[in-house]
Each structure stands twice: as C-alpha cells, then as structure tokens.
Coordinates of C-alpha atoms and ligand atoms in Angstrom, one line a residue:
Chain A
X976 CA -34.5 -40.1 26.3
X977 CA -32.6 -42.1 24.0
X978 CA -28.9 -42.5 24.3
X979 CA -26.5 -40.4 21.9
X980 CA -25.0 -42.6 19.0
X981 CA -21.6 -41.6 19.6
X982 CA -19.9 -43.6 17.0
X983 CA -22.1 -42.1 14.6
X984 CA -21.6 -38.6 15.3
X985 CA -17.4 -39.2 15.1
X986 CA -18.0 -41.4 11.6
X987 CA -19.9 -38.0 10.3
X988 CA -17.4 -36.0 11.0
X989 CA -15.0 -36.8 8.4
X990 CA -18.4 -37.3 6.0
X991 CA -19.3 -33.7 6.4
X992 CA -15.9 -32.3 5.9
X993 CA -15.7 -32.7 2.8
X994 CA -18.3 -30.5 2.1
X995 CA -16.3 -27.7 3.9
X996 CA -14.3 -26.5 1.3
X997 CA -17.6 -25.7 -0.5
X998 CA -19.4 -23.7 2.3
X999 CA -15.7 -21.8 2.6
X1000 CA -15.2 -21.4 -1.1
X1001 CA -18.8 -19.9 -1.6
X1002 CA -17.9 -17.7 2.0
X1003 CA -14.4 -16.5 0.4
X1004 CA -15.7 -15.5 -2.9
X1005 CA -19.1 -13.6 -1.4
X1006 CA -16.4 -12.0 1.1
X1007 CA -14.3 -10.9 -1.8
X1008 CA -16.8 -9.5 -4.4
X1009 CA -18.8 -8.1 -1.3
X1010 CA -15.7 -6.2 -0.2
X1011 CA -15.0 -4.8 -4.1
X1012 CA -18.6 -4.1 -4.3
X1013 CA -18.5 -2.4 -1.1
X1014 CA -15.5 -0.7 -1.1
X1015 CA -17.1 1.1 -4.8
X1016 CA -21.0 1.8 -2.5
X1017 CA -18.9 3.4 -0.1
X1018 CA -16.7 5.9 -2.1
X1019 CA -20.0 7.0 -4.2
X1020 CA -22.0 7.7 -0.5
X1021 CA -18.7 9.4 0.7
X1022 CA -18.1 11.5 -2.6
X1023 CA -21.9 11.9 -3.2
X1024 CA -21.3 10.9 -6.8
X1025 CA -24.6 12.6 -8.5
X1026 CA -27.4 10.2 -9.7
X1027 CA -25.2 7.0 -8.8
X1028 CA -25.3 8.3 -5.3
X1029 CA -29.6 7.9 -5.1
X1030 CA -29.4 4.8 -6.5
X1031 CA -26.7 3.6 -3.9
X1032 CA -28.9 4.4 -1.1
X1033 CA -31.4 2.6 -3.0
X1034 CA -29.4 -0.7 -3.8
X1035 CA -28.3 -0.5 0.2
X1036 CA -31.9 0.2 2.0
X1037 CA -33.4 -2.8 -0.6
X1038 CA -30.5 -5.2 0.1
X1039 CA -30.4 -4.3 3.9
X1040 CA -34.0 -4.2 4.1
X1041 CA -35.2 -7.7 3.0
X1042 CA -34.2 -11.5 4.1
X1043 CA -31.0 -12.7 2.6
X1044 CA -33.4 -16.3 2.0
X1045 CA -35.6 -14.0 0.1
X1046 CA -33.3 -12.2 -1.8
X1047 CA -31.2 -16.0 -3.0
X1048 CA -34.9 -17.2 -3.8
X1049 CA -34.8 -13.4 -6.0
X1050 CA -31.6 -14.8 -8.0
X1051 CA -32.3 -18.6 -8.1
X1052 CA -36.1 -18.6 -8.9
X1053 CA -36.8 -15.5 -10.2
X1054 CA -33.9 -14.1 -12.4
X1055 CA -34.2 -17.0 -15.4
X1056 CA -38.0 -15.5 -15.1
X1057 CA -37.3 -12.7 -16.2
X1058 CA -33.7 -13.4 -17.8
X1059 CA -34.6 -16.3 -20.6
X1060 CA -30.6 -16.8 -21.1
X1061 CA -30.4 -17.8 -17.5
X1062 CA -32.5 -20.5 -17.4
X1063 CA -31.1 -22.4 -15.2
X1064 CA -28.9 -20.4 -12.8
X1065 CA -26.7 -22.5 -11.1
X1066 CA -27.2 -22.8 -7.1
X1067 CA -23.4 -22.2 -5.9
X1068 CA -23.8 -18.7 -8.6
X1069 CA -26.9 -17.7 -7.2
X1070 CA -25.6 -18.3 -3.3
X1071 CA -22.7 -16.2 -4.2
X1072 CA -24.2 -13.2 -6.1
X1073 CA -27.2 -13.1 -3.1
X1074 CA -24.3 -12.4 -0.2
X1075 CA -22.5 -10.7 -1.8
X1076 CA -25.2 -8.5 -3.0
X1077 CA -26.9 -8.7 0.3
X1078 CA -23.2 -8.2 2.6
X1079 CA -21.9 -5.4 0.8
X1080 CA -24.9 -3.3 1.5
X1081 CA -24.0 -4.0 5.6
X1082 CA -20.3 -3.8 4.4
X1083 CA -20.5 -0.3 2.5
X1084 CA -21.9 1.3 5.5
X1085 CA -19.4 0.5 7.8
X1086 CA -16.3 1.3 4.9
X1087 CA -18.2 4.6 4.5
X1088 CA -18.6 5.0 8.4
X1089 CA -14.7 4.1 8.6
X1090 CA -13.7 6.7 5.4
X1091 CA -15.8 9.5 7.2
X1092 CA -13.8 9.3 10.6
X1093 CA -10.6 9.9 9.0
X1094 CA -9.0 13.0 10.7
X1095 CA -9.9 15.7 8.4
X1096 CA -6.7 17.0 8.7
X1097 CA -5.3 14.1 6.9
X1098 CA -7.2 15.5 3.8
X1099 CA -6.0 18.5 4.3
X1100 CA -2.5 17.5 4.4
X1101 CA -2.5 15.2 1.4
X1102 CA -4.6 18.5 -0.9
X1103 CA -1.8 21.2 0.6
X1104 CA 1.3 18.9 -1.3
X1105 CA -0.6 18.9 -4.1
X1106 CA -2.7 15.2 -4.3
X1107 CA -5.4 14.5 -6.5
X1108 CA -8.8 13.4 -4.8
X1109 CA -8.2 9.6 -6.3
X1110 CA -4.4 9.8 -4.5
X1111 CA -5.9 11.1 -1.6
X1112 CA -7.9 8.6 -1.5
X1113 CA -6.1 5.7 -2.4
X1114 CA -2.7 6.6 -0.4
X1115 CA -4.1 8.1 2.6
X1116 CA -7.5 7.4 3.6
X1117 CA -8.2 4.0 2.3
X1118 CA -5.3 2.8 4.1
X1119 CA -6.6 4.4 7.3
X1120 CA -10.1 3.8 6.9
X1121 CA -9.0 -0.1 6.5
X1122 CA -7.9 0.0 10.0
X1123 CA -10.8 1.5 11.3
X1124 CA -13.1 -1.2 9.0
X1125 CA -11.3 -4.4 9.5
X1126 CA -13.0 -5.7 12.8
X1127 CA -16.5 -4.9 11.6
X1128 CA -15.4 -6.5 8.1
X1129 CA -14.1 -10.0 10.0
X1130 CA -17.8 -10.0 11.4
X1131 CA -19.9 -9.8 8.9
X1132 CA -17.2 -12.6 6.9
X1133 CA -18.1 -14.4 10.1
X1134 CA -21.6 -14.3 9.2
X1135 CA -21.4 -14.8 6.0
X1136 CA -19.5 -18.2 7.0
X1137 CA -22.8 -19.1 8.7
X1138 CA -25.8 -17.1 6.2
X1139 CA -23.9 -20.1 3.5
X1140 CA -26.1 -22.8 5.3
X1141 CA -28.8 -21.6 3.5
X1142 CA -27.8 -22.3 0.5
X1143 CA -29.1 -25.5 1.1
X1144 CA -32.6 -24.1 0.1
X1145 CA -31.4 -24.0 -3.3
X1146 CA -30.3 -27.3 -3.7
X1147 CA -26.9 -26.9 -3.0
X1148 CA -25.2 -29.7 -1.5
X1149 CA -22.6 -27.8 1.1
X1150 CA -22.2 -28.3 4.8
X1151 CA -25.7 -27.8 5.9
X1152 CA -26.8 -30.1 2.9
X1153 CA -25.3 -32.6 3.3
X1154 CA -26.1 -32.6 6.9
X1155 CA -29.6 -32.6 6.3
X1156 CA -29.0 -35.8 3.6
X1157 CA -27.4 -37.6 6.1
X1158 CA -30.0 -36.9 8.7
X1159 CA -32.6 -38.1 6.8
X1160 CA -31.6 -41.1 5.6
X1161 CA -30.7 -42.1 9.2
X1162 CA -32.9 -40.5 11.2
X1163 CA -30.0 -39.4 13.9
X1164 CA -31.5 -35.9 13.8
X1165 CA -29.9 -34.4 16.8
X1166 CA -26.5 -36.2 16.2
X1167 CA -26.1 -34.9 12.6
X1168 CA -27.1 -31.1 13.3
X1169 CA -25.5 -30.9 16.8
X1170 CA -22.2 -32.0 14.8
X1171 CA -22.9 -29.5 12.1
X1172 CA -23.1 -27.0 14.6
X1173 CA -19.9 -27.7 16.4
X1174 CA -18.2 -27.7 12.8
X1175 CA -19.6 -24.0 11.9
X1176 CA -18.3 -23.5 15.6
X1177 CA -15.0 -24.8 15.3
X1178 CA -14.6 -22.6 12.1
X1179 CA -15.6 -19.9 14.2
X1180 CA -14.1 -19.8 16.9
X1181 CA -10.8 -19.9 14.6
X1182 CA -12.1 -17.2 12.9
X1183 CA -12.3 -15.1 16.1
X1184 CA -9.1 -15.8 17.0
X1185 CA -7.8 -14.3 13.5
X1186 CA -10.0 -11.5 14.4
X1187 CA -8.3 -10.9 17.6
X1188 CA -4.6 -11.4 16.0
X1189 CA -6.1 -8.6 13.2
X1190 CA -6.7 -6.4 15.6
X1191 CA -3.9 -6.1 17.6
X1192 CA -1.6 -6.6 14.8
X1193 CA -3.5 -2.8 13.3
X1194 CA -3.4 -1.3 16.7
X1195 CA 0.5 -1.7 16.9
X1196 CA 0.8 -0.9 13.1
X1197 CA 1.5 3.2 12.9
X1198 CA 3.2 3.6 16.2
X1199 CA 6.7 1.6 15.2
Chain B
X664 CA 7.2 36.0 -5.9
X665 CA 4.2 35.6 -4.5
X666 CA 1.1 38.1 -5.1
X667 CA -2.2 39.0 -3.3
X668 CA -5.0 41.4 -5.1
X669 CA -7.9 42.2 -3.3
X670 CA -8.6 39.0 -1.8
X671 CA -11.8 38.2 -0.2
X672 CA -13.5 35.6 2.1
X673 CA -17.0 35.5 3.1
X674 CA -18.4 32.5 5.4
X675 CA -22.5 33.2 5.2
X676 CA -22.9 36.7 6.3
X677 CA -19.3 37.0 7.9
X678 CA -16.6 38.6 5.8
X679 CA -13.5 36.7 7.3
X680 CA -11.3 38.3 4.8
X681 CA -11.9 41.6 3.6
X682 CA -9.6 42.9 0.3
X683 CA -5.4 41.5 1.0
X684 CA -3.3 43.2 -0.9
X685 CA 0.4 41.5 -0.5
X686 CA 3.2 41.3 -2.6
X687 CA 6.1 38.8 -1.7
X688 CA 9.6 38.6 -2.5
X689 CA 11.5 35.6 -2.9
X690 CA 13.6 34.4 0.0
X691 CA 11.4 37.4 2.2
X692 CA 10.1 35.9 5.4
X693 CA 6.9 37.6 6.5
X694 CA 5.3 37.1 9.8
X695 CA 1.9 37.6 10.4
X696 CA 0.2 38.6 13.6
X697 CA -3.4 39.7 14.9
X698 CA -5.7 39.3 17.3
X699 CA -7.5 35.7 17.3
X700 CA -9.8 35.2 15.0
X701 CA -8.9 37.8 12.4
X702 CA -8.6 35.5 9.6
X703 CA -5.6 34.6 9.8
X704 CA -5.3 31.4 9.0
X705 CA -8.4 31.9 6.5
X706 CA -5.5 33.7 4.7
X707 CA -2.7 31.5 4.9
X708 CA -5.4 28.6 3.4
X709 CA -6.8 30.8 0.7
X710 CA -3.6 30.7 -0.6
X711 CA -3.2 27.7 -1.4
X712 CA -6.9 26.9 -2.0
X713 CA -7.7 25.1 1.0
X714 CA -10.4 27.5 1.2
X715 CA -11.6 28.4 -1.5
X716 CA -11.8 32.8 -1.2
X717 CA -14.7 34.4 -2.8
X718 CA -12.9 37.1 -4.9
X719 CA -9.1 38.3 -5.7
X720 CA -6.5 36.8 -7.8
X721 CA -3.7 35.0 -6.2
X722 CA 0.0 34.9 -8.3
X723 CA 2.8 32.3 -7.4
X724 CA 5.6 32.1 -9.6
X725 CA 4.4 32.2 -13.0
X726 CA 0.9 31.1 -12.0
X727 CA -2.0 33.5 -11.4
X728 CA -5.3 32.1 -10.5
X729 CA -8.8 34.4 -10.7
X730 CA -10.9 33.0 -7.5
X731 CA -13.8 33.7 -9.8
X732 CA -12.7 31.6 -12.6
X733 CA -10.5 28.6 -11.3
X734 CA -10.8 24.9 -12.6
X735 CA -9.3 22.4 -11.0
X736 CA -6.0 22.1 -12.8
X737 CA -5.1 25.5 -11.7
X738 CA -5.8 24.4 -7.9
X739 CA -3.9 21.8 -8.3
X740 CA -1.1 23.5 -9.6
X741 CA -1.1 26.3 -7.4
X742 CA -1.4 23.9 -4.0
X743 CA 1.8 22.5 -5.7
X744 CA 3.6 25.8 -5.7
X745 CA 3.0 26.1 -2.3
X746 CA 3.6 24.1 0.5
X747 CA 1.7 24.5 4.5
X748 CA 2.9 23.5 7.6
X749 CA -0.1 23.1 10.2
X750 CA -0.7 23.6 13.7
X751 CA -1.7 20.2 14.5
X752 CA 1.2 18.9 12.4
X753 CA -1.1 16.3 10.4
X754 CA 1.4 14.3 9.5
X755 CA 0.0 11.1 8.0
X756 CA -0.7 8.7 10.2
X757 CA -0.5 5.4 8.0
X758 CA 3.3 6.6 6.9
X759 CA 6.7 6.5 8.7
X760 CA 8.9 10.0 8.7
X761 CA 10.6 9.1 5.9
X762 CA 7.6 8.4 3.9
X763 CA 5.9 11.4 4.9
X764 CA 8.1 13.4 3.5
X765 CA 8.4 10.9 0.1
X766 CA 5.2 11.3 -0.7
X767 CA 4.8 14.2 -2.4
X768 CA 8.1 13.2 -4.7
X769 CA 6.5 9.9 -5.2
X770 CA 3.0 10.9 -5.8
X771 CA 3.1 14.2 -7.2
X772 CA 6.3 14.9 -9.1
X773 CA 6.4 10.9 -10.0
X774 CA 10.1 10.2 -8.9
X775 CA 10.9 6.7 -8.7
X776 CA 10.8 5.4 -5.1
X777 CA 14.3 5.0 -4.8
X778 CA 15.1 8.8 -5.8
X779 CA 12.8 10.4 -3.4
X780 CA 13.6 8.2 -0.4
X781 CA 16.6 9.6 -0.9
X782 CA 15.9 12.7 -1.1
X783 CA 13.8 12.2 2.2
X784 CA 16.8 10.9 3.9
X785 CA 19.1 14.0 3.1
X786 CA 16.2 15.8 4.2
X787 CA 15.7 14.0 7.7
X788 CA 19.3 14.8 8.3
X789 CA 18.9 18.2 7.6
X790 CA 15.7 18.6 10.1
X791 CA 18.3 16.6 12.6
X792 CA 16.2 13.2 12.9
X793 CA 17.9 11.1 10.8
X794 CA 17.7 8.5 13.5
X795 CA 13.7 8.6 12.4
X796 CA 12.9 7.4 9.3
X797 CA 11.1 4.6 9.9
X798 CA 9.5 6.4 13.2
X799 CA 5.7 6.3 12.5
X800 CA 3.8 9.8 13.7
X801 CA 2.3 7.9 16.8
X802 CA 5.5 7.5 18.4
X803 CA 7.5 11.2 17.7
X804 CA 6.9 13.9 20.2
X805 CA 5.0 16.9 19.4
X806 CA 8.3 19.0 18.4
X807 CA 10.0 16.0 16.4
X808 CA 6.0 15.4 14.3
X809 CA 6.2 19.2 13.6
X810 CA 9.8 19.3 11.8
X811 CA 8.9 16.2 10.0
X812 CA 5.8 18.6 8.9
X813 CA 8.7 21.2 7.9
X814 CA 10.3 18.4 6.2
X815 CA 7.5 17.3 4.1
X816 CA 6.8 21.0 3.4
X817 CA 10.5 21.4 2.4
X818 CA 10.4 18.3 -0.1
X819 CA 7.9 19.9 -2.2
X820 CA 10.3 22.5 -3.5
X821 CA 7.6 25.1 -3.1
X822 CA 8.0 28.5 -3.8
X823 CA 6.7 29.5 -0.4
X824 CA 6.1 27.5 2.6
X825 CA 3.1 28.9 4.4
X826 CA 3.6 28.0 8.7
X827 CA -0.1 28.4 10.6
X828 CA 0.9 28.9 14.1
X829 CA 3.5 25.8 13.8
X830 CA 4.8 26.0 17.8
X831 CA 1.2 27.0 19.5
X832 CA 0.2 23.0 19.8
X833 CA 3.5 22.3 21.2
X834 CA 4.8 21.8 24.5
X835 CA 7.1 24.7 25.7
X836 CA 10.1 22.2 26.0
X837 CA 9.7 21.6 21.9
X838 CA 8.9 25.0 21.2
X839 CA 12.7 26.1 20.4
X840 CA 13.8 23.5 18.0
X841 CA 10.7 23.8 15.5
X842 CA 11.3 27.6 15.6
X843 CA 15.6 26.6 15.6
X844 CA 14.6 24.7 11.9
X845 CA 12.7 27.4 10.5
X846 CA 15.5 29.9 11.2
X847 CA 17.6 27.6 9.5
X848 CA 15.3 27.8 6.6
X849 CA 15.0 31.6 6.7
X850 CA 19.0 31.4 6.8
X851 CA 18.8 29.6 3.5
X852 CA 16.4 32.2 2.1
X853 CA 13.3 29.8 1.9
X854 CA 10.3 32.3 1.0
X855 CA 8.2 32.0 4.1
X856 CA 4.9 33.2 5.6
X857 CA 4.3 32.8 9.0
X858 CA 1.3 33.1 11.2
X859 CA 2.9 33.0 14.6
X860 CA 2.3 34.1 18.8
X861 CA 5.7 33.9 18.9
X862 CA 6.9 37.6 18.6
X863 CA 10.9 37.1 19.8
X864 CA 11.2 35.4 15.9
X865 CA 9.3 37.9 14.8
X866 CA 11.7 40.2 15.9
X867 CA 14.7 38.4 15.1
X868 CA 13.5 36.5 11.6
X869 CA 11.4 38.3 10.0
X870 CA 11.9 40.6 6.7
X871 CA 8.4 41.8 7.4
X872 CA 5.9 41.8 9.8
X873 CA 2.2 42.3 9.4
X874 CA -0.6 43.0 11.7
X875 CA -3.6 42.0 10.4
X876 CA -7.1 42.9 12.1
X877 CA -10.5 42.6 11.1
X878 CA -9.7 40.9 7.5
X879 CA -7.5 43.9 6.6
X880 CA -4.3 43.9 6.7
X881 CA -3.6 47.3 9.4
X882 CA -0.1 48.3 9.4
X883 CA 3.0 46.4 8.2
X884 CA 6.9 47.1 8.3
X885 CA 9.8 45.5 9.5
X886 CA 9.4 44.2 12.6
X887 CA 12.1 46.9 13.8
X888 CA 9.8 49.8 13.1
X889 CA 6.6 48.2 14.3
X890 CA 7.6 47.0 17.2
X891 CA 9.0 50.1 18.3
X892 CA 6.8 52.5 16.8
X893 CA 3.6 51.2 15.7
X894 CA 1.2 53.9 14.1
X895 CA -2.6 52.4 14.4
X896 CA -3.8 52.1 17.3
X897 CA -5.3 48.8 16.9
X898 CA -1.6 47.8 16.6
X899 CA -0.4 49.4 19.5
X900 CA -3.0 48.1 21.8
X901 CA -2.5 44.7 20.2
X902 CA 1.5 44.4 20.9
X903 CA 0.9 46.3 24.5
X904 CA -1.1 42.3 25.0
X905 CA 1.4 40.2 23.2
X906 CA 4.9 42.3 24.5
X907 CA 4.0 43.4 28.0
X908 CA 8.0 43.2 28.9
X909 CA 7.9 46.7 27.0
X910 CA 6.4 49.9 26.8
X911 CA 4.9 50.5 23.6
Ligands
LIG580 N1 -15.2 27.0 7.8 C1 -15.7 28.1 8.4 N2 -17.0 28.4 8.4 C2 -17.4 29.5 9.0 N3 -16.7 30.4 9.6 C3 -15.4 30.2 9.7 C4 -14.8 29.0 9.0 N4 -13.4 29.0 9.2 C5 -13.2 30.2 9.9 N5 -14.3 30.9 10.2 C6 -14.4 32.1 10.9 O1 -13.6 33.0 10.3 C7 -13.0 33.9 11.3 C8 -11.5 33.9 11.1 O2 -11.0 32.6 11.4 P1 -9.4 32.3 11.3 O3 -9.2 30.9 11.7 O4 -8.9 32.7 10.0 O5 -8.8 33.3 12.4 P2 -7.4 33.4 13.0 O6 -6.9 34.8 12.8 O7 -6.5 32.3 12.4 O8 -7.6 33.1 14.5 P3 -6.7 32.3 15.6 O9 -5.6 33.2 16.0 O10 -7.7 32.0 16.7 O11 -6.2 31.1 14.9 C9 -13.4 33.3 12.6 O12 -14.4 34.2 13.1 C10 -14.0 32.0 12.3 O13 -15.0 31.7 13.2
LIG581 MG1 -5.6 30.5 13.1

C-alpha cells in the first residue's frame, strides 16, 4: 500500500473550501423553501382542504417515493423538454427546486405528525375565547407543533447538507465537484474524497451540536 | 340573559341531551349537578358551540343562534359571549400567565398589546398571582393553572362564564382557593354556570341549583329547597350519594 500524501490532503483543504459556501447556500435555501412548502402540505393534510388535500397526498407519496438523483435528473434534463422557455435550467436552480421538492414531502409529514399531537384541549381553549381556525392556528398550535418538529426538522437539514453532493451530477461545481476535479487531475483518489468526507463531517458534527443546543433550549422553553 | 329552548344532543344512537329548557338571569349563579355521565358537560359545551347540539336555539345577550341554521359568524360570536373554564385547565402551554389571559384582548377584541397586558395585570392581581405573570403553565400548580383559567375566562368580558367541574382535577390542598375565586366572582355578580361535585358551594353560592339526569333537566330550585326537600326521587337518591353527612 502506498503511503498517504499528507501534504496534499492539508493543501486541499483550503482548495475545497471555497466551494463550501455553495454546498451551504444551495442547503440553506432548499431548507427554507422546503420548510414554507412544508409547513403549507401539512396544514392542507391536517385541515383536509377538499381536492388540494388528494393531490397533497399525491405530490408527497411521488416525492417520497422516488430517488432524489432521479427526481434532480426530472428538473435538469427533463423540464426544458417539456418547458421550451426553460431551455437551459440552471444546475444550482434545478438542485434547489429537487430538495426542496423532494424534503418537504419528508418534512410535511413530520410538521403534520407534530400539529396532530397538540393537546386537543389547546384547541378547545383557543375556540371557547372566541379564535378563528387561522388564529388558532397561527398563535397556538404552530408555535407548539414547532417544538415538537424542530429535532426531526434539524435532521433532515442535516441530510440535506449531505443529499447537495449530488448536485455534482448536474454539473454543478460545489463541494463534491470540485472534489471529484481535483481528484482527477491528480489521481490522489482516496486523499481528496477522504478529505471531502471529513469536511461534510466537520459540518456535521457542528450541526449536531446546534441540534442538541435546540433541543434543550425548547425543552426549558414553557416552564420559566 | 342567557336562554335555552329545547336543546338536543345526539352522539350516533345515544341521545346525550334530551330537550333543556333554561332561562338565566344576569349576575344568577347556577350550579349544575347529576349523576356521571348525564350530559353534563355536553351541556355546558353546547353552549358555546364546542359541540355542536343537534336541535334548540341557544340566546346570549342579544344573540340567538338556531342549531339548525348556524354559519360560522354566529359561532363565533356566540363562543365570544361566553367564556369556559375547563377541568384540565388547558391553559396554553406556549404562553406565560399573563399572556394567557392577553390573548383573547389581543386576538379577538384587537386591543393593542400594551392595553391588554394591562388589563391582564390588574386581572392577575385580582386572581391573587400577581407575582406570576411571566410564570409559564409548566411551572404553576394545579390550583394557581386553574385561576389563571378563571382569569382568562374573566378577560373576555363574557356574559356568562361556564365552569366544567373546575376543582375535580385538583389536588385537595388547591381545591379551596379556586372555589375562594369563584365566590369572589359570584360576590361581584358575574353570571355563572357551574357543573360541580362540590355540593358545600352549592349550598352556600348558588342562586340555583339543578339536577340534571338522563339529558333532562329533573328538578331545580334553590339549593335551600332541594337540598332539604328534594321531590323526584332520582334526586333524592342522587344527594343521599353525594351528602351522606345528612338525612335526606
Ligand atoms: N364526543 C362524543 N362522542 C360520543 N359520545 C359522547 C361524546 N362526548 C360525550 N359522549 C357521551 O355523552 C354522555 C354524556 O357525557 P358528558 O361528558 O356530558 O357527561 P357528564 O354529565 O359531564 O359526566 P361526568 O360527570 O362524568 O363528567 C356520556 O355517555 C358520554 O359517553
Ligand atoms: Mg363532565
């Protein structure tokens, strides 16, 4: 077995950061539009919004129901098909619409899990002085069912963070990209991906720590 | 004034609530008892739409609402009329004291924040926990969660303040001071219905008391005469249970 380049892997380091801010800007904005979208799923399963409800339960078995690497290939190959005006769909675009498509279908089923275990009684509390369903919902069991979510939400960011990589398939020069550049023009296969790994690692394992924070930062919040 | 005609509840093939016919003063306080499962807390939540009943009309004020024929601005405006205090207190979780007894002004009648904290805060003093406001449920005891329910019931200005069994989750040590606040409310002549075990403020409170059996209501008076000389007998055999210290 060949010895590891060492001074190779620390000069990539720096290399492959700056592709970072990519993988975390295309992460932040899926996470965002994902939680919207979500958040919207969720309150038409809950409510059972007539029509919109079906073809929620549709959008979620599809998006839950087929490979996120299939669905980006969907967006980034096959919409300007269809969609002339599209012809050439930008990588990042397509990368962010296919998570965030493909994470709020995971995401609205936890929100809705989180909005159904609100005590009832906190519904019933909120109709007797006299709240509208959209106050209700907005003032009291949003707020709750946020507690309840958070943790499973920080996952599937967490996931997200890592499901980015393959937006490398498109094209898209981010972390995972760039990696595989560098490896092949160097040949240092193990070096580049074992430090690509230890960045999504670092990122994380920071994450986790957030998580953690989150969580016991909600459990105190409500008993003050 | 608050008025009942005919109203019904039906669950399936149960009838939970079979033809009330109640008229209210204002400032009366009228306790309800019966045995368990008599519907009545079905009543107390038919009137202000919790449940929805199957048939009767239901008056508040100037408001009367058909059970038949309701849309939803008259639900609204009749749960607005009225206010409930619940056995499990149900205080919102996500909101301190002071906030749970805001809400309503904020959210309902629109006051500016300022105003109704305010308000909340002459209120907190009133229901003696002052010290609470920014107390979140999780941390009050059972008795201090429940007048913080009486609280937010008394910010909403309601015509009546419907109590379902407000002391029968509590603790015995807590059990006087929720029932000490909603004397003090019957001292002020707070229009009250209340659903209560607790037959010693029956005696001593109440305008009115009625026994309710079956999803009728059986005999009613003040609690003078029917304590002392009940006519049905489902009544007597009912208060033989619930006053065993006395010879019915
Ligand atoms: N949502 C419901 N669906 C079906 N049946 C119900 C429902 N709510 C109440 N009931 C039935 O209606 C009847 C009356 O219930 P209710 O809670 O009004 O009685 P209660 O007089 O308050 O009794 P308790 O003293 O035990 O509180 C009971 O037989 C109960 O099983
Ligand atoms: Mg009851």
């Amino acid at each position: 077995m060949n010895v590891l380049d060492f001074d190779y892997m620390l000069g990539l380091i720096p290399v492959l950061l700056k592709y970072l801010p990519l993988t975390l800007e295309m992460a932040a904005a899926g996470m965002v539009l994902a939680l919207i979208l979500a958040c919207l799923l969720a309150v038409i399963r809950v409510l059972k919004v007539p029509v919109l409800n079906r073809f929620t339960m549709l959008f979620i078995s599809f998006f839950r129901g087929t490979p996120l690497l299939v669905q980006l290939f969907l967006f980034y190959y096959g919409l300007p098909q269809l969609v002339s005006s599209l012809t050439a769909i930008n990588g990042i675009t397509a990368t962010i619409m296919g998570l965030t498509m493909h994470f709020s279908a995971y995401m609205a089923e936890s929100i809705r899990a989180a909005i159904v275990g609100v005590d009832r009684s906190q519904t019933e509390a909120a109709l007797s002085i006299g709240m509208t369903n959209a106050q209700l919902m907005r003032r009291i069991i949003l707020p709750q069912a946020t507690r309840i979510a958070v943790p499973t939400l920080m996952n599937y960011f967490i996931d997200m963070i890592k499901a980015t990589s393959l937006a490398f398939t498109l094209g898209v020069t981010e972390l995972m990209g760039a990696t595989q550049k560098e490896a092949a023009g160097s040949f240092l296969y193990f070096e580049a991906f074992i430090i690509v790994a230890i960045i999504y690692w670092v990122i994380v394992e920071m994450l986790s720590w957030l998580q953690r924070y989150l969580e016991h930062r909600l459990n105190k919040a409500y008993s003050r | 004034m608050i008025r009942l005609k005919g109203l019904r509840k039906v669950y399936g093939r149960q009838t939970v609530l079979d033809g009330i016919d109640l008229d209210i003063a204002k400032g009366e306080i009228v306790v309800v008892i019966g045995p368990s499962g008599t519907g009545k807390s079905t009543l107390l939540r038919c009137i202000n739409f919790l449940e929805k009943p199957t048939a009767g009309e239901i008056t508040v004020g100037d408001l009367t609402v058909d059970a038949c024929s309701t849309s939803r601005k008259d639900i609204l405006a009749l749960r607005r009329r009225t206010a409930f205090v619940f056995q499990n207190y149900a205080l919102f979780a996500n909101k301190n004291a002071l906030d749970n007894i805001a809400e309503r002004l904020i959210v309902v009648d629109k006051w500016p924040k300022e105003k109704a904290r305010e308000k909340a805060r002459e209120i907190l003093q009133r229901i003696g926990l002052g010290d609470k406001a920014e107390a979140y449920p999780a941390s009050l005891s059972g008795g201090q969660q429940q007048r913080v329910g009486i609280g937010r019931a008394m910010a909403t200005g309601a015509e009546v303040i419907l109590f379902d069994e407000p002391t029968s989750s509590l603790d015995p040590e807590w059990v006087e001071e929720v029932l000490g606040l909603m004397k003090q409310l019957a001292s002020e002549h707070q229009t009250m219905v209340v659903v209560t075990h607790e037959m010693s403020f029956a005696r001593d409170v109440a305008d009115r008391v009625i026994f309710v059996d079956g999803g009728r209501i059986v005999e009613q008076g003040p609690p003078s005469e029917l304590f002392s000389n009940p006519q049905d007998p489902r009544t007597r055999d009912f208060l033989r249970k619930v006053l065993p210290d006395q010879t019915v």
